[in-house]
Coordinates of C-alpha atoms in Angstrom, one line a residue:
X1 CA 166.5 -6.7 119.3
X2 CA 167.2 -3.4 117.9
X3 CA 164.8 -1.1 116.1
X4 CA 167.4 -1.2 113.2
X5 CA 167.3 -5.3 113.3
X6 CA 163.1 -5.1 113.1
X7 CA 162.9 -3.2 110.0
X8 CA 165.6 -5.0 108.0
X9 CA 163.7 -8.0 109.6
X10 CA 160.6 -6.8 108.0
X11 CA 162.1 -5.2 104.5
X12 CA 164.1 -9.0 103.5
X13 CA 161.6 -10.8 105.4
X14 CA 164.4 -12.5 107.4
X15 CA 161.8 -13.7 110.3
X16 CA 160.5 -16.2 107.4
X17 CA 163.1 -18.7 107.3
X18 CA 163.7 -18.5 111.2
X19 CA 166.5 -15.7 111.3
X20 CA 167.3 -12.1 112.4
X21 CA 169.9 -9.7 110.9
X22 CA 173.0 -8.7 112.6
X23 CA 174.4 -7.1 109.8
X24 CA 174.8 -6.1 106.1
X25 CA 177.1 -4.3 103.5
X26 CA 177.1 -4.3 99.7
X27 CA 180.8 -5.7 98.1
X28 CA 181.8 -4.9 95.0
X29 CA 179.8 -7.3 93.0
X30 CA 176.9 -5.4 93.6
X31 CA 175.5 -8.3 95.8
X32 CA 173.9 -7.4 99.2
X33 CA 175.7 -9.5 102.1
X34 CA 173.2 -9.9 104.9
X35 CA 174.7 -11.4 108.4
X36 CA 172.1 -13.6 110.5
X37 CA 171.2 -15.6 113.7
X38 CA 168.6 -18.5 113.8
X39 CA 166.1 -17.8 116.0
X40 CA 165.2 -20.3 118.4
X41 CA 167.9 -22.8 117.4
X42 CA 166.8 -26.5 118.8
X43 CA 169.8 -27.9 120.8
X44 CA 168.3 -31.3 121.0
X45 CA 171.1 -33.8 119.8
X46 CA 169.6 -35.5 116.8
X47 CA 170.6 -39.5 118.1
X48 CA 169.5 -39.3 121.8
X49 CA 167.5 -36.3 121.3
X50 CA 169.2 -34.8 124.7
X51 CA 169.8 -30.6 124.8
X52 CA 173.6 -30.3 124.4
X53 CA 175.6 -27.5 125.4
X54 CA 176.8 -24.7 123.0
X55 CA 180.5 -24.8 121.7
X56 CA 180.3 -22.3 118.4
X57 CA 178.5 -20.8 115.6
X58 CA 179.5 -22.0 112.0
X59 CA 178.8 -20.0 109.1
X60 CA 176.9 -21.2 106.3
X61 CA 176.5 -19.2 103.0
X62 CA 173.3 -19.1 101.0
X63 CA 171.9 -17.2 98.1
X64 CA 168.5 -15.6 99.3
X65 CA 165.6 -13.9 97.1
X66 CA 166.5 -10.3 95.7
X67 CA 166.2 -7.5 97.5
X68 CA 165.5 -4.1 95.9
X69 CA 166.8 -5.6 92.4
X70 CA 170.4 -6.5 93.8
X71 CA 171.2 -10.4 94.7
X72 CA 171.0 -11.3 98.2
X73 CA 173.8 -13.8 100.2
X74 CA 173.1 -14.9 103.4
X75 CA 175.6 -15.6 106.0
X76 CA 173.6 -17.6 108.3
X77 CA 176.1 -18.4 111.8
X78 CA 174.4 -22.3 113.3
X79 CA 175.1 -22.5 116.3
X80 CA 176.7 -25.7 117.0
X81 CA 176.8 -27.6 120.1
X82 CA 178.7 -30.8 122.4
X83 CA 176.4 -33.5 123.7
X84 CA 177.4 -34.2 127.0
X85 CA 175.1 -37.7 127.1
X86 CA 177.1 -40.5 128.1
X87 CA 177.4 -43.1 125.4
X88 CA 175.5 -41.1 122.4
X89 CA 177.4 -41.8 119.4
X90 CA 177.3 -37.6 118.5
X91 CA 179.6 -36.0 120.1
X92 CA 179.2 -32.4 118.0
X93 CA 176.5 -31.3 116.3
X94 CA 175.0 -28.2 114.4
X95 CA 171.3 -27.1 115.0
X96 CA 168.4 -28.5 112.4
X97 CA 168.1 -25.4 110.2
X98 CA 165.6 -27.7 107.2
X99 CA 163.3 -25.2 107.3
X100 CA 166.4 -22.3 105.9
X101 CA 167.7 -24.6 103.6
X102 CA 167.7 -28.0 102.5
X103 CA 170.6 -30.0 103.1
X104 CA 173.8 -29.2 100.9
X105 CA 171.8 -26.5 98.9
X106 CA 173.3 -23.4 98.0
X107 CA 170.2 -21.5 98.1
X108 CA 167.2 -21.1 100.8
X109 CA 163.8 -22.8 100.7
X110 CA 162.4 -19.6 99.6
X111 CA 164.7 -19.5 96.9
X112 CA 164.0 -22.9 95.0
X113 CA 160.1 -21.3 95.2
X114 CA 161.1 -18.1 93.7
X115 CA 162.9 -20.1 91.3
X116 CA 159.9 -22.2 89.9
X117 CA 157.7 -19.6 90.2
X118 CA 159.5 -17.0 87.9
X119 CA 160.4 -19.6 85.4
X120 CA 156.7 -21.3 85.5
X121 CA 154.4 -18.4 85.5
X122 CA 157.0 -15.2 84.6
X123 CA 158.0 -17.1 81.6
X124 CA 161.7 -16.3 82.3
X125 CA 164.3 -17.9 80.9
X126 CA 167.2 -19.4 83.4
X127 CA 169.4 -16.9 82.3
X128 CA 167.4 -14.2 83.2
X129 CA 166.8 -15.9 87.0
X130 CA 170.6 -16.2 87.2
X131 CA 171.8 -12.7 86.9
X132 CA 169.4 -11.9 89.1
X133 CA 170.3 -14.4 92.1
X134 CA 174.0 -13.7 91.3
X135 CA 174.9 -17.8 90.6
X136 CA 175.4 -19.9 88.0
X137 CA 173.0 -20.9 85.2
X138 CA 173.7 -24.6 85.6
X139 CA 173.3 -24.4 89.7
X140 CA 169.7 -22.8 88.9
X141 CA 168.9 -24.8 86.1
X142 CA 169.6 -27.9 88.4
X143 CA 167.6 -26.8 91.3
X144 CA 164.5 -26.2 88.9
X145 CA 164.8 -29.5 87.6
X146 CA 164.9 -31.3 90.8
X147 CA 162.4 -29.3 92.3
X148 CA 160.1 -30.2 89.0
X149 CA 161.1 -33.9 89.0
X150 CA 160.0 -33.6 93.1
X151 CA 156.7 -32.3 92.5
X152 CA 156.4 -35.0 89.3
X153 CA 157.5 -37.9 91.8
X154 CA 157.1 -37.5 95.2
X155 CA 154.0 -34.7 95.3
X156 CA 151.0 -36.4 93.8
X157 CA 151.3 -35.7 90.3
X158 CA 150.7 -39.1 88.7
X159 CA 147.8 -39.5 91.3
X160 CA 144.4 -40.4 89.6
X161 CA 146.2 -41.2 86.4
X162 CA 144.2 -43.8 85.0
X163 CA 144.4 -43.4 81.2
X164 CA 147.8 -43.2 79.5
X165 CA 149.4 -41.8 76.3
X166 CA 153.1 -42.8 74.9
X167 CA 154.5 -41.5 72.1
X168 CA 158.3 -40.3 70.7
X169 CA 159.2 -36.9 70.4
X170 CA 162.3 -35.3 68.8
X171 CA 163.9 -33.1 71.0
X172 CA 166.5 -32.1 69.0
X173 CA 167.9 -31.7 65.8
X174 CA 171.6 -31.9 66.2
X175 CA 174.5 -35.0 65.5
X176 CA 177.4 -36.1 66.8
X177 CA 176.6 -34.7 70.4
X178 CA 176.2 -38.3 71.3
X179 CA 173.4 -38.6 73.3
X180 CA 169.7 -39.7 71.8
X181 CA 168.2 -37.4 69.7
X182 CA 164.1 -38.7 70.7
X183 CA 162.7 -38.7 74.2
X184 CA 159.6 -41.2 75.0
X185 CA 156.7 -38.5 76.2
X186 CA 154.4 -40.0 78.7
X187 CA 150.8 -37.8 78.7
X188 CA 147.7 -38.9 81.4
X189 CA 145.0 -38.6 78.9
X190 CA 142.2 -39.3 81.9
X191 CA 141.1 -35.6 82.1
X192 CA 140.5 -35.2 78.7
X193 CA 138.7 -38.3 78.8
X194 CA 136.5 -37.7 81.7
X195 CA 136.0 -34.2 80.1
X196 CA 137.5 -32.4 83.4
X197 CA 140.2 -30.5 81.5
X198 CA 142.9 -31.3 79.4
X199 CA 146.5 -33.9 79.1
X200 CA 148.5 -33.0 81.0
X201 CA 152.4 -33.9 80.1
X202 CA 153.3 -36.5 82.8
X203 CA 156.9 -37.3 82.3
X204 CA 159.6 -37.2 79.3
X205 CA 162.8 -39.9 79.5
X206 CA 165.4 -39.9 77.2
X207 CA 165.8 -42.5 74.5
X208 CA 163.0 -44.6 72.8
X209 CA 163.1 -48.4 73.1
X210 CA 161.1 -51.1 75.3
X211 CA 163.6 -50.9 77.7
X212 CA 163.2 -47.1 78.3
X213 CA 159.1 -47.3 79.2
X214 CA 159.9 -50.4 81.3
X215 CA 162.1 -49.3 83.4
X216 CA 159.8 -45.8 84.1
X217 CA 156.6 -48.1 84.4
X218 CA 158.7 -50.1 87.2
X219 CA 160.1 -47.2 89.0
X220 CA 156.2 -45.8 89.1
X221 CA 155.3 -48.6 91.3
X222 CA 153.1 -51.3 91.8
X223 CA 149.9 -49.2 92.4
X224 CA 150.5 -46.7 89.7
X225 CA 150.8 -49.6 87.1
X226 CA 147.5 -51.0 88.6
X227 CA 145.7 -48.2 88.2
X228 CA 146.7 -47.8 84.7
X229 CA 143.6 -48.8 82.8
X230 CA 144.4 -48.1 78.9
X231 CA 147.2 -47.1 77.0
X232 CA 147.7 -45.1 73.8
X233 CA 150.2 -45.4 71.7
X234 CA 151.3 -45.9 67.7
X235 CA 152.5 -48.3 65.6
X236 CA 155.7 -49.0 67.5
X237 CA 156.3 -52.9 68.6
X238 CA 158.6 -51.5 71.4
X239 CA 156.3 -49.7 73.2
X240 CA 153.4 -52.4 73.4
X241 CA 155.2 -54.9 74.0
X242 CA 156.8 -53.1 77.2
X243 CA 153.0 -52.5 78.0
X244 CA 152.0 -55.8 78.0
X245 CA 154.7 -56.9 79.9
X246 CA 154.4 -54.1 82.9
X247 CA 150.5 -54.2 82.3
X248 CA 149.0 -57.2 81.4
X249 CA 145.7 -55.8 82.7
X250 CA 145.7 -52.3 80.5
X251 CA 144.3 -52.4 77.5
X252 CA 146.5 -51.0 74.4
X253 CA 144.9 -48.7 72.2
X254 CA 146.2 -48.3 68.2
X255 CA 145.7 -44.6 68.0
X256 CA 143.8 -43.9 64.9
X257 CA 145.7 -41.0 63.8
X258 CA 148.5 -43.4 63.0
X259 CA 146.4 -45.9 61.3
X260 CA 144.9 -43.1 59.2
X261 CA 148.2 -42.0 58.5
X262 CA 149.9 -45.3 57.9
X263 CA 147.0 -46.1 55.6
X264 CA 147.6 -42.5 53.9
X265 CA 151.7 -43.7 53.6
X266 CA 150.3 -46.6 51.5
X267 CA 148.6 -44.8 49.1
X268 CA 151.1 -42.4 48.5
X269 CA 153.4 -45.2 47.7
X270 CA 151.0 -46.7 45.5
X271 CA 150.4 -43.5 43.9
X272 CA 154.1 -43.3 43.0
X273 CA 154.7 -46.7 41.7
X274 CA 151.7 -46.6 39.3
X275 CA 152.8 -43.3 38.2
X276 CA 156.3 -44.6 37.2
X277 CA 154.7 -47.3 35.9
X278 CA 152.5 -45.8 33.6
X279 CA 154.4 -42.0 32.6
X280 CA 158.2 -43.1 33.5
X281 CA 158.8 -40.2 35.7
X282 CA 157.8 -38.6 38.6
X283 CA 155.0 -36.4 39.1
X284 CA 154.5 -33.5 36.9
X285 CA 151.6 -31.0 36.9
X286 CA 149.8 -32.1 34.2
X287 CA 150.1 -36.4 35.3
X288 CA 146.6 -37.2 36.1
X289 CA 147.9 -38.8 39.4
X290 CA 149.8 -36.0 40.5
X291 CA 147.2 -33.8 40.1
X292 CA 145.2 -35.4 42.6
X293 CA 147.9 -36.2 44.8
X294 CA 146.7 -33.8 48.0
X295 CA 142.8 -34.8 46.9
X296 CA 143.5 -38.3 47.4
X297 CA 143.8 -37.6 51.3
X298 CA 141.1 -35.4 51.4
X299 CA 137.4 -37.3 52.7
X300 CA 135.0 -37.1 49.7
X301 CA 132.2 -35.0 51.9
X302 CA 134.6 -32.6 52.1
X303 CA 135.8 -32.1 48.2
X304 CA 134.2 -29.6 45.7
X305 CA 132.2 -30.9 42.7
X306 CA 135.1 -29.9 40.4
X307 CA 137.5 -32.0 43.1
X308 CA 135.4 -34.6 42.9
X309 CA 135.4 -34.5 38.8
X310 CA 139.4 -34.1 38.9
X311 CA 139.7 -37.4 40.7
X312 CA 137.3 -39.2 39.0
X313 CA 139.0 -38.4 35.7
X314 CA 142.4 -38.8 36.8
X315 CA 141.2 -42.6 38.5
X316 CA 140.1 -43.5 35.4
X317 CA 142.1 -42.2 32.7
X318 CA 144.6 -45.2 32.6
X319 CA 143.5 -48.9 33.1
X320 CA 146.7 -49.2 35.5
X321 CA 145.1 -46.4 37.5
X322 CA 142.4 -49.0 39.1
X323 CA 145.2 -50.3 42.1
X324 CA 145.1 -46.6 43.2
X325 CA 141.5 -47.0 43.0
X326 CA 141.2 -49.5 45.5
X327 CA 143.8 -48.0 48.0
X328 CA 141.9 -44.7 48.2
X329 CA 138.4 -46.7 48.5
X330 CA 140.1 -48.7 51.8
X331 CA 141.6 -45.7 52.7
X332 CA 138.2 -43.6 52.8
X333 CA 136.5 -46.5 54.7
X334 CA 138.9 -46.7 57.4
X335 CA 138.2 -42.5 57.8
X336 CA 134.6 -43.3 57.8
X337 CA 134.1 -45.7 59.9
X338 CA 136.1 -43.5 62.8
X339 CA 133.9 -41.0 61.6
X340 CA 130.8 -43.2 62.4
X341 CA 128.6 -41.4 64.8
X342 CA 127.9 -45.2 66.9
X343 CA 130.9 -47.1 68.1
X344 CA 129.9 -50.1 67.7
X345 CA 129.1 -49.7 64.1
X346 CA 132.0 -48.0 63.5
X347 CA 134.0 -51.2 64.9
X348 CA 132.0 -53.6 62.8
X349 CA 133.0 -51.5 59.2
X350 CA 136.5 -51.1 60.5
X351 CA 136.6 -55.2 61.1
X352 CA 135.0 -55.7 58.3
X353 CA 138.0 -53.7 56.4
X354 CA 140.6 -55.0 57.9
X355 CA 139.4 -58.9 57.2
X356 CA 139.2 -57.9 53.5
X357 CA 142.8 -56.7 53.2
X358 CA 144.5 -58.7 55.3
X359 CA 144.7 -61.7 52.5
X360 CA 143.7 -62.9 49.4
X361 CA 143.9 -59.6 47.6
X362 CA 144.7 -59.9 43.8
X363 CA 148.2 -59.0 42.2
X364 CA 149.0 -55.5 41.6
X365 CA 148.1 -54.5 45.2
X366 CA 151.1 -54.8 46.9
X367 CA 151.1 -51.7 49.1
X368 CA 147.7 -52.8 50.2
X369 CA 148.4 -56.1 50.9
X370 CA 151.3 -54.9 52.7
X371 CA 149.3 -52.8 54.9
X372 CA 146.6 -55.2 55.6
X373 CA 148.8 -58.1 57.2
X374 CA 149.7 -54.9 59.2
X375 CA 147.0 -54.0 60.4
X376 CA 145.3 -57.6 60.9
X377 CA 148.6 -58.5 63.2
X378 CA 147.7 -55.3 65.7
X379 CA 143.1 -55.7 64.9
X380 CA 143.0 -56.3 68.4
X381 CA 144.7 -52.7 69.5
X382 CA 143.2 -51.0 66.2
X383 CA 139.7 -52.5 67.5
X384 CA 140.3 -51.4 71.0
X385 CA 139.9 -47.9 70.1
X386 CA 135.7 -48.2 69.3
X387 CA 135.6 -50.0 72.9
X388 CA 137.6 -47.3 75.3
X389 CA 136.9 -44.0 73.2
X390 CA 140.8 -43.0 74.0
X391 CA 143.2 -41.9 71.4
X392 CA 146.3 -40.0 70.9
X393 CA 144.8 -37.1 69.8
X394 CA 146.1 -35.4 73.2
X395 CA 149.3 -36.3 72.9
X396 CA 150.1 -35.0 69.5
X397 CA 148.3 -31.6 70.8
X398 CA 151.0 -31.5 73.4
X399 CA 153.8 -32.9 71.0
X400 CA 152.8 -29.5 69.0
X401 CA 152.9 -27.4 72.1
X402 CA 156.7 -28.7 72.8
X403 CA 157.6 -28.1 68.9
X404 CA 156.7 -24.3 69.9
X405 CA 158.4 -23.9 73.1
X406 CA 161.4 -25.5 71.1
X407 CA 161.0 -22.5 68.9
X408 CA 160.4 -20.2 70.7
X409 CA 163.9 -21.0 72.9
X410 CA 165.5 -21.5 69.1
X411 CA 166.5 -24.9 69.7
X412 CA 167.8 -26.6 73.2
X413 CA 171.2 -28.6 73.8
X414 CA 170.6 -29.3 77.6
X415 CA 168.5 -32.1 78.0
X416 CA 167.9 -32.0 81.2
X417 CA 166.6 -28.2 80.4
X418 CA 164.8 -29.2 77.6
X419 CA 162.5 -31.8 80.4
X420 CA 162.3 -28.9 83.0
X421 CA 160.9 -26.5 80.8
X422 CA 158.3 -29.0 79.2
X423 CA 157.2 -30.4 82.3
X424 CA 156.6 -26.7 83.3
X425 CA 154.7 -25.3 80.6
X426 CA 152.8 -28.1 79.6
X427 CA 152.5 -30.6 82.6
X428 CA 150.1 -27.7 84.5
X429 CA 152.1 -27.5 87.7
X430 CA 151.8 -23.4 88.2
X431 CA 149.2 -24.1 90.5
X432 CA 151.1 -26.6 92.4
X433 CA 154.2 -24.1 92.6
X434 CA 152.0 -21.2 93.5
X435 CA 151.2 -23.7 96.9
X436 CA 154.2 -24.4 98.0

């Protein structure tokens, strides 16, 4: 080898992927074009694994890693060669060059790295990564995202996943596009239960039905699903009932933020019907109930004595007032007893609430009837919570990490974008890419 060939070796780092330089100009593109051998080139026939004998060299083009801020294309000649074995089925073949470049990829191993490791850890956005590789935004984009959905599938990212969160998330914002609007976001809650750090985002598919967790839980595999020990999720039938089907053994968990919240939707609804009911209008600034509106969801440790006056007053300034009453009085005892500093007491209050409710209530308490046969139907989920210690809490911290990626990029129309980037800054794989 030349002295010339071993420092343009050593500047691109050619010896690398296994190949020297022969040669190099610049076109008019501003892209450097860099001429190469494989070194060592195995001329074993790959189906009777026989050395053949060397007919040619065919060229193959790839797009290489910058070099001194210009992009790079490789013009890498494989040698090709005749097998000569009597009876092997290959008569010509081209030398094994997996460790350059993967099979039909446009770019070299080193390149997919690069990729994922600007766009993971330099923040940079896809455009950015293309003008500087001299290809397509779409060609990188896809190599990102199978590279990601790799790591996510095949390189031990669901290992040790033994506590799981499921919730919808709205991706976009946009109609008549066609496809689903809400993805199904599937978080492993286990580190922030075992206190080892925190959810991690496992996986986003789009759409949100039964259908859509089943078929990912069945695609995961028969030891993934066994390991799965409890499941988080809302209010949605589709979701449990896809659990129970896939994972009879997991125990579902009613999150309490949307028990708490569906309980707050009742009260607001109550709120409003009494105050047409007894003013004829909606809420003004001076209608006792509307006043207190915001108060009403507020736990009554944490209101000021005049806060505490105001809805006092306001409950008890109209005889009609006393259904609102109620609701707010079931509403605080669901808060409290999540708030109770022993499980198990907590769990016996919260029965104890929900066996009140679910029947029997007296007329003029339709929203709460309405939410206690509710809640009574899903107890055993709602009660599974005081047993397991796992919520959703996690999950809607992530859900509010995607909402500001999502504004940050000012909105996304790619889907499969939208996936790459989450998994990326959310599903803690910089560590992973940095390994590779």
């Amino acid at each position: 080898m030349h002295c010339t060939d071993t420092v343009a070796d050593t500047i691109c780092r050619t010896v690398e992927l296994g190949v020297t330089i022969t040669g190099a100009a610049a076109d008019s593109e501003d892209r450097t074009r860099i001429w190469c051998s494989v070194i060592g080139p195995d001329p074993r026939c790959p189906e009777c694994r026989i050395p053949g004998q060397l007919r040619d060299h065919a060229e193959r083009v790839l797009t290489d890693t910058p070099a001194a801020g210009h992009p790079v294309e490789l013009h890498v000649a494989v040698p090709r060669f005749v097998c000569l074995t009597a009876g092997c089925p290959r008569s010509i073949f081209r030398a094994d060059i997996t460790g350059i470049a993967s099979p039909r990829s446009v770019v070299t191993t080193r390149t997919e790295r690069w990729i994922l490791q600007r766009i993971a850890i330099d923040k940079m956005s896809v455009a950015a990564v293309a003008a500087n590789l001299g290809i397509a935004w779409k060609t990188v984009n896809q190599i990102a995202v199978d590279a990601a959905r790799t790591m996510v599938y095949d390189g031990g990212h669901l290992d040790g996943v033994r506590h799981l969160g499921v919730d919808e998330h709205k991706w976009k914002h946009v109609r008549g596009q066609g496809d689903s609007s809400w993805v199904t976001v599937l978080i492993d809650l286990t580190p922030a239960v075992d206190g080892t750090g925190p959810a991690r985002l496992l996986d986003m598919i789009a759409g949100r039905s039964k259908k859509v967790l089943q078929d990912w839980m069945i695609s995961r595999g028969q030891a993934f699903r066994d390991r799965i020990t409890v499941v988080a999720m809302d209010g949605f039938a589709g979701y449990r009932t896809a659990t129970g089907e896939e994972l009879p053994r997991a125990r579902i968990v009613m999150d309490p933020f949307h028990v708490v919240q569906l309980a707050g939707e009742k009260l607001d609804r109550c709120r409003t019907r009494i105050q047409q009911a007894t003013c004829g209008h909606r809420g003004r600034k001076d209608d006792p109930l509307y006043k207190i509106r915001r108060i009403l969801h507020t736990r009554v440790e944490l209101l000021t004595d005049t806060q505490k006056d105001l809805l006092a007053e306001s409950l008890t300034s109209h005889d009609d007032h006393v259904a609102v009453e109620i609701t707010h009085q079931v509403y605080q005892q669901m808060i409290a007893a999540y708030e109770h500093p022993q499980r198990r007491d907590g769990k016996i209050l919260m029965f104890k609430v929900l066996k009140r409710i679910h029947k029997g209530l007296p007329p003029g308490l339709d929203e709460l009837a309405q939410l206690g046969r509710s809640l009574w139907a899903r107890r055993k989920e709602i009660l599974a919570y005081f047993d397991t210690g796992v919520s959703n809490g996690p999950v809607e911290a992530v859900n509010g990490r995607l909402e500001h990626l999502r504004g940050i990029a000012q909105g996304f129309r790619n889907l499969d974008h939208y996936i790459l980037r989450s998994l990326l800054h959310s599903g803690q794989l910089a560590e992973r890419i940095n390994a590779l």
